[in-house]
Amino acid sequence: MAELTAMRNIGKEMARKLAAVGIETPEQLAQAGAEEAFFRMKAVFPEICLVHLYTLEGAVQDVEFNSLSADRKRELKALSDQLK
Protein backbone atom coordinates (compact mmCIF):
# COMPACT_ATOMS: atom_id res chain seq x y z
CA MET A 1 0.00 0.00 0.00
CA ALA A 2 1.43 3.39 -1.00
CA GLU A 3 1.91 6.05 1.62
CA LEU A 4 0.52 9.56 1.43
CA THR A 5 4.05 10.96 1.56
CA ALA A 6 4.69 9.32 -1.81
CA MET A 7 2.31 11.91 -3.30
CA ARG A 8 3.53 15.24 -4.59
CA ASN A 9 3.20 18.04 -1.97
CA ILE A 10 2.42 15.68 0.93
CA GLY A 11 4.95 15.70 3.74
CA LYS A 12 4.88 13.96 7.09
CA GLU A 13 2.87 16.68 8.84
CA MET A 14 0.21 16.82 6.12
CA ALA A 15 0.03 13.01 6.12
CA ARG A 16 -0.42 13.07 9.91
CA LYS A 17 -3.29 15.55 9.63
CA LEU A 18 -4.92 13.56 6.84
CA ALA A 19 -4.65 10.34 8.87
CA ALA A 20 -6.33 12.12 11.78
CA VAL A 21 -9.40 12.62 9.59
CA GLY A 22 -9.45 9.08 8.20
CA ILE A 23 -7.48 9.58 5.00
CA GLU A 24 -4.48 7.26 5.12
CA THR A 25 -3.67 6.35 1.51
CA PRO A 26 -3.29 8.13 -1.81
CA GLU A 27 -6.34 6.25 -3.04
CA GLN A 28 -8.44 7.56 -0.16
CA LEU A 29 -7.28 11.12 -0.82
CA ALA A 30 -8.05 10.79 -4.53
CA GLN A 31 -11.48 9.38 -3.75
CA ALA A 32 -12.31 12.08 -1.19
CA GLY A 33 -10.87 14.86 -3.32
CA ALA A 34 -9.04 17.93 -2.12
CA GLU A 35 -12.16 19.81 -1.07
CA GLU A 36 -13.62 17.04 1.11
CA ALA A 37 -10.22 16.36 2.66
CA PHE A 38 -9.87 20.08 3.44
CA PHE A 39 -13.35 20.22 5.03
CA ARG A 40 -12.50 17.27 7.26
CA MET A 41 -9.13 18.72 8.21
CA LYS A 42 -10.56 22.19 8.90
CA ALA A 43 -13.02 20.67 11.39
CA VAL A 44 -10.18 19.11 13.38
CA PHE A 45 -7.41 21.64 12.67
CA PRO A 46 -9.15 25.03 12.38
CA GLU A 47 -5.83 26.81 11.90
CA ILE A 48 -5.17 25.28 8.48
CA CYS A 49 -5.29 27.75 5.63
CA LEU A 50 -5.77 28.11 1.90
CA VAL A 51 -2.26 26.83 1.18
CA HIS A 52 -3.28 23.47 2.65
CA LEU A 53 -6.14 23.32 0.17
CA TYR A 54 -3.82 24.17 -2.71
CA THR A 55 -1.43 21.49 -1.48
CA LEU A 56 -4.18 18.88 -1.39
CA GLU A 57 -5.40 19.81 -4.86
CA GLY A 58 -1.86 19.63 -6.19
CA ALA A 59 -1.47 16.18 -4.67
CA VAL A 60 -4.71 14.96 -6.25
CA GLN A 61 -3.73 16.43 -9.65
CA ASP A 62 -0.09 15.31 -9.23
CA VAL A 63 1.29 18.80 -9.81
CA GLU A 64 3.19 21.25 -7.64
CA PHE A 65 0.61 23.25 -5.72
CA ASN A 66 1.96 26.53 -7.10
CA SER A 67 1.34 25.22 -10.64
CA LEU A 68 -2.43 25.05 -10.26
CA SER A 69 -4.30 27.11 -12.82
CA ALA A 70 -5.43 30.60 -11.85
CA ASP A 71 -9.06 29.55 -12.34
CA ARG A 72 -8.70 26.57 -10.02
CA LYS A 73 -6.95 28.70 -7.41
CA ARG A 74 -9.86 31.18 -7.53
CA GLU A 75 -12.36 28.34 -7.06
CA LEU A 76 -10.43 26.96 -4.11
CA LYS A 77 -10.01 30.40 -2.54
CA ALA A 78 -13.78 30.98 -2.76
CA LEU A 79 -14.35 27.63 -1.07
CA SER A 80 -11.85 28.43 1.67
CA ASP A 81 -13.38 31.88 2.21
CA GLN A 82 -16.75 30.25 2.89
CA LEU A 83 -15.26 28.45 5.88
CA LYS A 84 -14.01 31.60 7.65
PDB file of C-alpha atoms in Angstrom:
ATOM      1  CA  MET A   1       0.000   0.000   0.000  1.00  0.00           C
ATOM      2  CA  ALA A   2       1.426   3.386  -1.001  1.00  0.00           C
ATOM      3  CA  GLU A   3       1.913   6.051   1.622  1.00  0.00           C
ATOM      4  CA  LEU A   4       0.525   9.557   1.426  1.00  0.00           C
ATOM      5  CA  THR A   5       4.047  10.961   1.563  1.00  0.00           C
ATOM      6  CA  ALA A   6       4.685   9.323  -1.812  1.00  0.00           C
ATOM      7  CA  MET A   7       2.311  11.905  -3.300  1.00  0.00           C
ATOM      8  CA  ARG A   8       3.527  15.245  -4.588  1.00  0.00           C
ATOM      9  CA  ASN A   9       3.201  18.037  -1.969  1.00  0.00           C
ATOM     10  CA  ILE A  10       2.419  15.683   0.929  1.00  0.00           C
ATOM     11  CA  GLY A  11       4.954  15.703   3.739  1.00  0.00           C
ATOM     12  CA  LYS A  12       4.881  13.964   7.093  1.00  0.00           C
ATOM     13  CA  GLU A  13       2.871  16.678   8.836  1.00  0.00           C
ATOM     14  CA  MET A  14       0.212  16.815   6.118  1.00  0.00           C
ATOM     15  CA  ALA A  15       0.033  13.010   6.122  1.00  0.00           C
ATOM     16  CA  ARG A  16      -0.422  13.071   9.912  1.00  0.00           C
ATOM     17  CA  LYS A  17      -3.288  15.545   9.634  1.00  0.00           C
ATOM     18  CA  LEU A  18      -4.921  13.560   6.842  1.00  0.00           C
ATOM     19  CA  ALA A  19      -4.652  10.341   8.865  1.00  0.00           C
ATOM     20  CA  ALA A  20      -6.334  12.123  11.783  1.00  0.00           C
ATOM     21  CA  VAL A  21      -9.397  12.620   9.589  1.00  0.00           C
ATOM     22  CA  GLY A  22      -9.447   9.081   8.201  1.00  0.00           C
ATOM     23  CA  ILE A  23      -7.475   9.576   4.996  1.00  0.00           C
ATOM     24  CA  GLU A  24      -4.481   7.262   5.115  1.00  0.00           C
ATOM     25  CA  THR A  25      -3.672   6.346   1.509  1.00  0.00           C
ATOM     26  CA  PRO A  26      -3.289   8.131  -1.815  1.00  0.00           C
ATOM     27  CA  GLU A  27      -6.340   6.255  -3.045  1.00  0.00           C
ATOM     28  CA  GLN A  28      -8.438   7.557  -0.158  1.00  0.00           C
ATOM     29  CA  LEU A  29      -7.279  11.117  -0.824  1.00  0.00           C
ATOM     30  CA  ALA A  30      -8.047  10.792  -4.527  1.00  0.00           C
ATOM     31  CA  GLN A  31     -11.484   9.378  -3.754  1.00  0.00           C
ATOM     32  CA  ALA A  32     -12.306  12.078  -1.190  1.00  0.00           C
ATOM     33  CA  GLY A  33     -10.868  14.864  -3.319  1.00  0.00           C
ATOM     34  CA  ALA A  34      -9.038  17.929  -2.117  1.00  0.00           C
ATOM     35  CA  GLU A  35     -12.158  19.810  -1.070  1.00  0.00           C
ATOM     36  CA  GLU A  36     -13.620  17.043   1.107  1.00  0.00           C
ATOM     37  CA  ALA A  37     -10.221  16.362   2.664  1.00  0.00           C
ATOM     38  CA  PHE A  38      -9.866  20.078   3.443  1.00  0.00           C
ATOM     39  CA  PHE A  39     -13.349  20.223   5.033  1.00  0.00           C
ATOM     40  CA  ARG A  40     -12.500  17.273   7.260  1.00  0.00           C
ATOM     41  CA  MET A  41      -9.134  18.721   8.215  1.00  0.00           C
ATOM     42  CA  LYS A  42     -10.563  22.191   8.896  1.00  0.00           C
ATOM     43  CA  ALA A  43     -13.021  20.669  11.395  1.00  0.00           C
ATOM     44  CA  VAL A  44     -10.175  19.110  13.379  1.00  0.00           C
ATOM     45  CA  PHE A  45      -7.415  21.640  12.671  1.00  0.00           C
ATOM     46  CA  PRO A  46      -9.150  25.029  12.385  1.00  0.00           C
ATOM     47  CA  GLU A  47      -5.834  26.813  11.905  1.00  0.00           C
ATOM     48  CA  ILE A  48      -5.168  25.281   8.478  1.00  0.00           C
ATOM     49  CA  CYS A  49      -5.291  27.752   5.626  1.00  0.00           C
ATOM     50  CA  LEU A  50      -5.775  28.105   1.896  1.00  0.00           C
ATOM     51  CA  VAL A  51      -2.260  26.832   1.184  1.00  0.00           C
ATOM     52  CA  HIS A  52      -3.280  23.469   2.652  1.00  0.00           C
ATOM     53  CA  LEU A  53      -6.144  23.318   0.169  1.00  0.00           C
ATOM     54  CA  TYR A  54      -3.821  24.169  -2.708  1.00  0.00           C
ATOM     55  CA  THR A  55      -1.430  21.490  -1.482  1.00  0.00           C
ATOM     56  CA  LEU A  56      -4.176  18.876  -1.395  1.00  0.00           C
ATOM     57  CA  GLU A  57      -5.402  19.806  -4.864  1.00  0.00           C
ATOM     58  CA  GLY A  58      -1.857  19.630  -6.194  1.00  0.00           C
ATOM     59  CA  ALA A  59      -1.469  16.178  -4.667  1.00  0.00           C
ATOM     60  CA  VAL A  60      -4.709  14.963  -6.249  1.00  0.00           C
ATOM     61  CA  GLN A  61      -3.731  16.428  -9.650  1.00  0.00           C
ATOM     62  CA  ASP A  62      -0.095  15.307  -9.231  1.00  0.00           C
ATOM     63  CA  VAL A  63       1.290  18.805  -9.812  1.00  0.00           C
ATOM     64  CA  GLU A  64       3.194  21.249  -7.643  1.00  0.00           C
ATOM     65  CA  PHE A  65       0.609  23.254  -5.724  1.00  0.00           C
ATOM     66  CA  ASN A  66       1.955  26.531  -7.102  1.00  0.00           C
ATOM     67  CA  SER A  67       1.344  25.216 -10.643  1.00  0.00           C
ATOM     68  CA  LEU A  68      -2.430  25.052 -10.261  1.00  0.00           C
ATOM     69  CA  SER A  69      -4.303  27.110 -12.822  1.00  0.00           C
ATOM     70  CA  ALA A  70      -5.428  30.596 -11.846  1.00  0.00           C
ATOM     71  CA  ASP A  71      -9.057  29.548 -12.342  1.00  0.00           C
ATOM     72  CA  ARG A  72      -8.704  26.571 -10.023  1.00  0.00           C
ATOM     73  CA  LYS A  73      -6.948  28.700  -7.407  1.00  0.00           C
ATOM     74  CA  ARG A  74      -9.855  31.184  -7.533  1.00  0.00           C
ATOM     75  CA  GLU A  75     -12.361  28.342  -7.064  1.00  0.00           C
ATOM     76  CA  LEU A  76     -10.429  26.958  -4.114  1.00  0.00           C
ATOM     77  CA  LYS A  77     -10.012  30.399  -2.545  1.00  0.00           C
ATOM     78  CA  ALA A  78     -13.775  30.982  -2.765  1.00  0.00           C
ATOM     79  CA  LEU A  79     -14.346  27.632  -1.071  1.00  0.00           C
ATOM     80  CA  SER A  80     -11.847  28.426   1.667  1.00  0.00           C
ATOM     81  CA  ASP A  81     -13.375  31.878   2.208  1.00  0.00           C
ATOM     82  CA  GLN A  82     -16.752  30.247   2.891  1.00  0.00           C
ATOM     83  CA  LEU A  83     -15.258  28.454   5.885  1.00  0.00           C
ATOM     84  CA  LYS A  84     -14.010  31.596   7.645  1.00  0.00           C
TER      85      LYS A  84
END
